[in-house]
Amino acid sequence: MLGNFTFCNPTRLHFGEDSLEQLRSELSRYGKTIQLIYGGGSIKQNGIYDKVVSILRGCGKTVIDDGGVMPNPTYERLLEGAKKARENKADLLLAVGGGSCIDYAKAVSASAYCEGDPWQKYYLDFEEPTCRLIPVGCVLTMVGTGSEMNGGAVITNQEQKLKIGHVFGEELYPKFAILNPRFTMTVPYRQMVAGIYDAFNHICEQYFSGEDDNVSDRLSEALMRSLIDSSRIAVKDPQNYEARSNIMWAATWALNTLIEQGKTTDWEVHMLGQAVGAYTDATHGMTLAAVSLPYYRHILPFGLQKFKRFAVEVFRVETDGKSDEEIANEGLCAMEKWMRELGLAMNLRELGVKEDMIEGIAKATLVMDGGYKTLSHAEIVQILRESL
Ligand code: NZQ
Ligand code: ZN
């Protein structure tokens, strides 16, 4: 049974090869000063920077450069960006990049006029913003996080060795998002597959919780099947527009809040992955891949019917003459086979984790209670050990 919910997603999304053209009309809604947020330089190499800046200048905007945002943006960098936005009185924060740039833009928006310490307020106390916010818009260049159509903003505090996400409300969703699948064609292979797995795992996090038959889970199954099919094409032919565009759109729906409506959700794989990220700065999707199977195998007995359904509906496992346990386990084996085809990180050592880091990572892992089993500290340590 679906529970009560209110659904609103306020992001206006422009999709397709010609979608950057829509930036002009979007810009007409905002003042003159645009803080242009981008990463380490990929957009300068592939020409997206020139295209965006030429539209900004053509619309008479003043561009405040905020380039060099790192993957897994840090708290230190957030404070610099917030200062820049405040001092320049930015009217719009325009992020051109992947989840790191878009998350950073949302965090800058909530921090520029924040009274007090944004890390304490948003990331430790999970308070909502009470200050003036700066509108955020984005041009997505890397697929996976869903940040283009949600309120999530993940920041790493290197000093405290914590990577935490704040899920802001509607007012901090991007006002607009521009998604051109062609812009993602230059993403390196490893980032492409990490992004695909990130999107897939977002769906798993919402799917592996609860036992009811509901439309949210059926949508999830369709999205997972589409991602698997398209990813198998994209790994062989990364320039395949049909596959890349399907992956891009599926990844947005994976985390724009639709498929969580009316049901419980888990998110423990993300908590494990984020703690690993805080210790290693590894690519987000890879941290999830490395811990997923040990986690799912651990909780399978507590959510057996859902894992069986996953095997049948998502990986088309044959059921004849098999027990529920056998079917459910075959589903995870099929998932493992697919993950290996993609070339994902299948253990934590590949990401630089050493035995003596396990205890610290386990302590930094937040425990969620929406999944099939609420983990104890000892179970977290065990799952991390099995992931090594
Ligand atoms: O920095 P540049 O030079 O642009 O290179 C980036 C970066 O090195 C490169 N890249 C992006 N677009 C490219 C490209 N290279 C070539 N051509 C292009 N078109 O890709 C690298 C990774 O970019 P990044 O933005 O870090 O990746 P992603 O989109 O995976 O974002 C990861 C961050 O998002 C957070 C993660 O924790 C992590 O900090 N997440 C945000 C979520 C949300 N807002 O809801 C949810 C997710 O679960 C995730 O936690
Ligand atoms: Zn994720």
Tab-separated table of N, CA, C and O in Angstrom, residues 73-77 79 117 119 155-163 278-279:
chain	number	residue	atom	x	y	z
A	73	PRO	N	33.379	17.770	-3.641
A	73	PRO	CA	33.751	19.117	-3.186
A	73	PRO	C	33.894	19.224	-1.663
A	73	PRO	O	33.137	18.596	-0.924
A	74	THR	N	34.878	20.023	-1.257
A	74	THR	CA	35.208	20.102	0.165
A	74	THR	C	34.530	21.308	0.831
A	74	THR	O	34.152	22.282	0.177
A	75	TYR	N	34.465	21.224	2.141
A	75	TYR	CA	33.905	22.310	2.956
A	75	TYR	C	34.733	23.592	2.799
A	75	TYR	O	34.185	24.694	2.695
A	76	GLU	N	36.042	23.402	2.760
A	76	GLU	CA	36.934	24.557	2.600
A	76	GLU	C	36.606	25.321	1.315
A	76	GLU	O	36.493	26.540	1.286
A	77	ARG	N	36.442	24.557	0.251
A	77	ARG	CA	36.138	25.149	-1.051
A	77	ARG	C	34.745	25.801	-1.037
A	77	ARG	O	34.518	26.853	-1.640
A	79	LEU	N	33.344	27.301	1.435
A	79	LEU	CA	33.419	28.612	2.088
A	79	LEU	C	33.963	29.666	1.128
A	79	LEU	O	33.505	30.810	1.104
A	117	ASP	N	27.936	28.777	11.025
A	117	ASP	CA	28.768	27.861	10.248
A	117	ASP	C	27.890	26.894	9.439
A	117	ASP	O	27.158	26.078	10.019
A	119	TRP	N	28.585	24.201	7.796
A	119	TRP	CA	28.842	22.772	8.041
A	119	TRP	C	28.048	22.296	9.254
A	119	TRP	O	27.359	21.291	9.210
A	155	ILE	N	28.876	17.230	0.692
A	155	ILE	CA	30.127	17.966	0.929
A	155	ILE	C	31.043	17.109	1.812
A	155	ILE	O	30.580	16.398	2.708
A	156	THR	N	32.352	17.195	1.520
A	156	THR	CA	33.337	16.439	2.302
A	156	THR	C	34.082	17.388	3.237
A	156	THR	O	34.589	18.426	2.796
A	157	ASN	N	34.134	17.018	4.494
A	157	ASN	CA	34.936	17.775	5.459
A	157	ASN	C	36.201	16.964	5.693
A	157	ASN	O	36.180	15.940	6.396
A	158	GLN	N	37.287	17.401	5.058
A	158	GLN	CA	38.516	16.590	5.094
A	158	GLN	C	39.098	16.506	6.494
A	158	GLN	O	39.627	15.479	6.897
A	159	GLU	N	39.009	17.633	7.222
A	159	GLU	CA	39.575	17.665	8.563
A	159	GLU	C	38.864	16.651	9.475
A	159	GLU	O	39.496	15.902	10.207
A	160	GLN	N	37.537	16.618	9.365
A	160	GLN	CA	36.758	15.713	10.234
A	160	GLN	C	36.602	14.324	9.633
A	160	GLN	O	35.963	13.451	10.237
A	161	LYS	N	37.116	14.126	8.411
A	161	LYS	CA	36.972	12.843	7.699
A	161	LYS	C	35.507	12.404	7.641
A	161	LYS	O	35.136	11.277	7.984
A	162	LEU	N	34.669	13.339	7.176
A	162	LEU	CA	33.240	13.052	7.034
A	162	LEU	C	32.771	13.531	5.669
A	162	LEU	O	33.134	14.625	5.228
A	163	LYS	N	31.991	12.693	5.002
A	163	LYS	CA	31.342	13.087	3.754
A	163	LYS	C	29.850	12.935	3.986
A	163	LYS	O	29.365	11.833	4.228
A	278	ALA	N	35.002	9.565	2.296
A	278	ALA	CA	35.630	10.519	3.218
A	278	ALA	C	37.070	10.123	3.514
A	278	ALA	O	37.936	10.963	3.731
A	279	TYR	N	37.342	8.812	3.514
A	279	TYR	CA	38.697	8.321	3.825
A	279	TYR	C	39.593	8.221	2.602
A	279	TYR	O	40.809	8.205	2.714
